[in-house]
Amino acid sequence: MWDCSKLDLEDSGGPTTTVFVGNISEKASDMLVRQLLAKCGIVLSWKRVQGASGKLQAFGFCEYKEPESTLRALRLLHELLLGDKKLLVKVDAKTKAQLEDWKAKKRSTNGGITDGSRTEGGAEEEVLDEETLRRDQVVKGAIDVLIREYSSELNAPSQDSDGQTRNKKRKEKKEEDINAMELEDDKRDLISREISKFRDTHKKLEEEKGKKEKERLELERERRERDKERERERE
């Protein structure tokens, strides 16, 4: 688990949530993407999808410790320009429902103060409380500094030859058009399936970890019992 930004993010509770991060430019290193995600909150895991050849693909899944971090990532990282592409940061329907429930509970706890983010379609924007706005500004400043640190690689000329420039521009225009609209149904289904697969894998790993820990504790207990028995025999 990586360190989050130096901003003192308090654990606001709630379920762990997973965001889809796509349209990652080849100019943006995986280390940069990891650091950007960590600026928004406590990252439990970041899984960058790999192709059959082992090459990192242009998308992955980030699991945050609590909803506040996920909401901040949606606000500050979605459509963030990295190199020649804008990041695509989304959540599936299940996660969106979890976030809405969490925000409703938080509003109730805070006496009706609204705290949230833009809807995925961008049509509606909720009013953020002063503390959330302050934190967003601090994190945004840290993100800007990070991008400036990586400016040399993000602004590096493309390796495409002159003969490929036209095709590259057409491809970029198509990607921009995709970013400007909701994900198509089949892509949305793909994201949901991938997130579900990610959750299942993570759950199995946690269960296996818990099982091994239980076995370790049991062995430790048995060892202590044997030691005590030997001491009694010597007496």
Short mmCIF file of C-alpha atoms in Angstrom, two decimals:
data_model
loop_
_atom_site.label_atom_id
_atom_site.label_comp_id
_atom_site.label_asym_id
_atom_site.label_seq_id
_atom_site.Cartn_x
_atom_site.Cartn_y
_atom_site.Cartn_z
CA MET A 1 0.00 0.00 0.00
CA TRP A 2 1.44 3.33 -1.03
CA ASP A 3 1.54 6.53 0.96
CA CYS A 4 -1.24 8.96 0.22
CA SER A 5 -0.52 12.66 -0.25
CA LYS A 6 0.89 14.59 2.69
CA LEU A 7 -2.58 15.97 3.24
CA ASP A 8 -3.84 14.60 6.55
CA LEU A 9 -6.74 12.50 5.30
CA GLU A 10 -8.83 11.20 8.14
CA ASP A 11 -10.46 7.83 7.76
CA SER A 12 -14.10 8.67 7.22
CA GLY A 13 -15.16 5.03 7.27
CA GLY A 14 -17.42 3.38 4.76
CA PRO A 15 -16.80 0.47 2.38
CA THR A 16 -13.73 0.02 0.22
CA THR A 17 -14.52 1.08 -3.34
CA THR A 18 -12.99 0.40 -6.74
CA VAL A 19 -12.59 2.86 -9.62
CA PHE A 20 -11.87 2.16 -13.27
CA VAL A 21 -8.97 4.22 -14.63
CA GLY A 22 -8.70 4.22 -18.41
CA ASN A 23 -7.36 6.01 -21.48
CA ILE A 24 -3.87 6.12 -19.94
CA SER A 25 -1.33 7.64 -22.31
CA GLU A 26 1.74 5.60 -23.23
CA LYS A 27 3.73 8.69 -22.22
CA ALA A 28 2.51 8.37 -18.63
CA SER A 29 4.56 5.88 -16.63
CA ASP A 30 2.81 3.48 -14.29
CA MET A 31 4.68 5.10 -11.40
CA LEU A 32 3.11 8.46 -12.28
CA VAL A 33 -0.37 6.93 -12.41
CA ARG A 34 0.20 5.26 -9.02
CA GLN A 35 1.30 8.55 -7.48
CA LEU A 36 -1.67 10.44 -8.91
CA LEU A 37 -4.09 7.88 -7.47
CA ALA A 38 -2.33 8.02 -4.10
CA LYS A 39 -2.72 11.82 -3.98
CA CYS A 40 -6.49 11.36 -3.68
CA GLY A 41 -6.39 9.04 -0.68
CA ILE A 42 -5.28 5.73 0.73
CA VAL A 43 -4.82 3.17 -2.05
CA LEU A 44 -5.25 -0.46 -1.03
CA SER A 45 -4.31 -1.81 -4.45
CA TRP A 46 -3.69 -0.73 -8.04
CA LYS A 47 -4.03 -3.37 -10.74
CA ARG A 48 -2.83 -2.27 -14.18
CA VAL A 49 -4.14 -4.69 -16.79
CA GLN A 50 -1.48 -6.43 -18.88
CA GLY A 51 -1.78 -7.82 -22.39
CA ALA A 52 -0.81 -11.34 -23.47
CA SER A 53 2.73 -10.11 -24.17
CA GLY A 54 3.01 -8.57 -20.72
CA LYS A 55 2.71 -5.01 -22.01
CA LEU A 56 0.78 -2.68 -19.72
CA GLN A 57 -2.60 -1.76 -21.15
CA ALA A 58 -4.21 1.69 -21.09
CA PHE A 59 -6.50 0.89 -18.14
CA GLY A 60 -6.58 -0.60 -14.67
CA PHE A 61 -8.48 -0.75 -11.36
CA CYS A 62 -7.75 1.14 -8.17
CA GLU A 63 -9.20 0.11 -4.80
CA TYR A 64 -9.46 2.89 -2.22
CA LYS A 65 -9.73 2.38 1.52
CA GLU A 66 -12.79 4.62 1.89
CA PRO A 67 -15.39 6.41 -0.29
CA GLU A 68 -14.01 9.92 0.29
CA SER A 69 -10.88 9.00 -1.67
CA THR A 70 -12.90 7.53 -4.53
CA LEU A 71 -15.06 10.64 -4.77
CA ARG A 72 -11.97 12.84 -4.81
CA ALA A 73 -10.43 10.75 -7.60
CA LEU A 74 -13.63 11.14 -9.63
CA ARG A 75 -13.57 14.90 -9.10
CA LEU A 76 -9.88 15.59 -9.67
CA LEU A 77 -8.55 12.86 -11.97
CA HIS A 78 -11.39 12.34 -14.46
CA GLU A 79 -10.45 14.08 -17.74
CA LEU A 80 -7.05 15.10 -16.32
CA LEU A 81 -4.72 15.65 -19.29
CA LEU A 82 -1.71 13.34 -19.16
CA GLY A 83 0.55 13.71 -22.16
CA ASP A 84 -1.65 13.39 -25.24
CA LYS A 85 -4.72 11.88 -23.54
CA LYS A 86 -7.28 12.67 -20.86
CA LEU A 87 -7.74 10.15 -18.07
CA LEU A 88 -11.04 8.33 -17.84
CA VAL A 89 -12.06 7.70 -14.22
CA LYS A 90 -15.35 5.86 -13.69
CA VAL A 91 -17.22 3.62 -11.26
CA ASP A 92 -19.72 0.88 -12.02
CA ALA A 93 -23.37 0.96 -10.99
CA LYS A 94 -22.77 -1.04 -7.80
CA THR A 95 -19.99 1.26 -6.62
CA LYS A 96 -22.01 4.33 -7.57
CA ALA A 97 -24.87 3.09 -5.37
CA GLN A 98 -22.42 2.51 -2.49
CA LEU A 99 -21.12 6.06 -2.86
CA GLU A 100 -24.63 7.51 -2.89
CA ASP A 101 -25.54 5.59 0.28
CA TRP A 102 -22.35 6.74 1.98
CA LYS A 103 -22.97 10.37 1.03
CA ALA A 104 -26.53 10.18 2.33
CA LYS A 105 -25.32 8.82 5.68
CA LYS A 106 -22.64 11.49 5.89
CA ARG A 107 -25.17 14.24 5.15
CA SER A 108 -27.38 12.88 7.92
CA THR A 109 -24.45 12.79 10.35
CA ASN A 110 -23.38 16.32 9.42
CA GLY A 111 -26.87 17.70 9.81
CA GLY A 112 -27.66 18.00 6.13
CA ILE A 113 -24.36 19.39 4.82
CA THR A 114 -23.89 18.15 1.28
CA ASP A 115 -20.68 16.44 0.26
CA GLY A 116 -20.26 14.71 -3.07
CA SER A 117 -19.06 14.97 -6.64
CA ARG A 118 -20.27 15.39 -10.19
CA THR A 119 -22.53 12.69 -11.50
CA GLU A 120 -20.90 10.43 -14.07
CA GLY A 121 -22.71 12.22 -16.88
CA GLY A 122 -21.45 15.55 -15.61
CA ALA A 123 -24.95 17.02 -15.74
CA GLU A 124 -25.22 17.74 -12.04
CA GLU A 125 -22.74 18.97 -9.47
CA GLU A 126 -23.30 18.75 -5.75
CA VAL A 127 -22.25 21.49 -3.40
CA LEU A 128 -19.16 20.54 -1.41
CA ASP A 129 -18.58 21.63 2.17
CA GLU A 130 -15.70 23.97 2.96
CA GLU A 131 -13.46 21.27 4.40
CA THR A 132 -13.84 19.08 1.30
CA LEU A 133 -13.15 22.05 -0.98
CA ARG A 134 -10.05 22.91 1.03
CA ARG A 135 -8.75 19.38 0.77
CA ASP A 136 -9.49 19.27 -2.95
CA GLN A 137 -7.45 22.44 -3.45
CA VAL A 138 -4.49 21.01 -1.54
CA VAL A 139 -4.62 17.73 -3.49
CA LYS A 140 -5.06 19.55 -6.82
CA GLY A 141 -1.96 21.59 -6.04
CA ALA A 142 -0.02 18.41 -5.29
CA ILE A 143 -1.25 16.87 -8.55
CA ASP A 144 -0.13 19.94 -10.54
CA VAL A 145 3.32 19.75 -8.94
CA LEU A 146 3.57 16.04 -9.77
CA ILE A 147 2.64 16.60 -13.41
CA ARG A 148 5.26 19.34 -13.71
CA GLU A 149 7.86 16.93 -12.32
CA TYR A 150 6.98 14.46 -15.09
CA SER A 151 6.60 17.14 -17.79
CA SER A 152 9.68 16.02 -19.74
CA GLU A 153 8.28 12.55 -20.40
CA LEU A 154 4.68 13.73 -20.82
CA ASN A 155 5.70 16.35 -23.40
CA ALA A 156 8.18 14.14 -25.22
CA PRO A 157 7.60 13.90 -29.00
CA SER A 158 5.72 10.86 -30.17
CA GLN A 159 7.68 8.00 -31.68
CA ASP A 160 5.25 7.82 -34.59
CA SER A 161 6.74 8.46 -38.01
CA ASP A 162 5.48 11.29 -40.20
CA GLY A 163 3.50 8.80 -42.25
CA GLN A 164 1.53 7.77 -39.14
CA THR A 165 0.76 11.26 -37.88
CA ARG A 166 -2.55 11.54 -39.70
CA ASN A 167 -3.76 8.18 -38.42
CA LYS A 168 -2.64 9.11 -34.91
CA LYS A 169 -4.64 12.34 -35.01
CA ARG A 170 -7.74 10.50 -36.21
CA LYS A 171 -7.31 8.00 -33.38
CA GLU A 172 -6.92 10.77 -30.80
CA LYS A 173 -10.04 12.52 -32.12
CA LYS A 174 -11.99 9.29 -31.80
CA GLU A 175 -10.76 8.81 -28.23
CA GLU A 176 -11.78 12.37 -27.34
CA ASP A 177 -15.25 11.70 -28.73
CA ILE A 178 -15.49 8.57 -26.58
CA ASN A 179 -14.47 10.53 -23.49
CA ALA A 180 -17.17 13.11 -24.18
CA MET A 181 -19.99 10.59 -23.90
CA GLU A 182 -21.10 7.83 -21.54
CA LEU A 183 -19.40 4.49 -22.00
CA GLU A 184 -21.24 2.24 -24.45
CA ASP A 185 -23.28 -0.54 -22.92
CA ASP A 186 -20.82 -3.26 -23.87
CA LYS A 187 -17.90 -1.33 -22.44
CA ARG A 188 -19.83 -0.59 -19.28
CA ASP A 189 -20.58 -4.30 -18.95
CA LEU A 190 -16.90 -5.09 -19.49
CA ILE A 191 -15.89 -2.71 -16.73
CA SER A 192 -18.48 -4.21 -14.37
CA ARG A 193 -17.23 -7.72 -15.12
CA GLU A 194 -13.60 -6.73 -14.63
CA ILE A 195 -14.36 -4.99 -11.33
CA SER A 196 -16.34 -8.02 -10.11
CA LYS A 197 -13.45 -10.27 -11.09
CA PHE A 198 -11.04 -7.96 -9.28
CA ARG A 199 -13.22 -8.00 -6.14
CA ASP A 200 -13.46 -11.81 -6.19
CA THR A 201 -9.70 -12.20 -6.58
CA HIS A 202 -9.03 -9.73 -3.78
CA LYS A 203 -11.53 -11.49 -1.51
CA LYS A 204 -9.92 -14.88 -2.13
CA LEU A 205 -6.49 -13.48 -1.37
CA GLU A 206 -7.75 -11.97 1.88
CA GLU A 207 -9.41 -15.26 2.86
CA GLU A 208 -6.22 -17.17 2.11
CA LYS A 209 -4.20 -14.65 4.11
CA GLY A 210 -6.59 -15.02 7.06
CA LYS A 211 -6.40 -18.82 6.85
CA LYS A 212 -2.59 -18.77 6.91
CA GLU A 213 -2.57 -16.36 9.83
CA LYS A 214 -4.95 -18.62 11.75
CA GLU A 215 -2.73 -21.62 11.07
CA ARG A 216 0.32 -19.67 12.19
CA LEU A 217 -1.36 -18.68 15.45
CA GLU A 218 -2.45 -22.27 16.05
CA LEU A 219 1.11 -23.54 15.54
CA GLU A 220 2.40 -20.84 17.85
CA ARG A 221 -0.13 -21.84 20.51
CA GLU A 222 0.84 -25.51 20.22
CA ARG A 223 4.53 -24.60 20.51
CA ARG A 224 3.87 -22.65 23.70
CA GLU A 225 1.91 -25.59 25.13
CA ARG A 226 4.81 -27.93 24.39
CA ASP A 227 7.27 -25.55 26.02
CA LYS A 228 5.10 -25.37 29.13
CA GLU A 229 4.83 -29.15 29.22
CA ARG A 230 8.62 -29.52 29.05
CA GLU A 231 9.04 -27.03 31.89
CA ARG A 232 6.60 -29.00 34.06
CA GLU A 233 8.46 -32.23 33.31
CA ARG A 234 11.78 -30.68 34.32
CA GLU A 235 10.25 -29.53 37.61
#
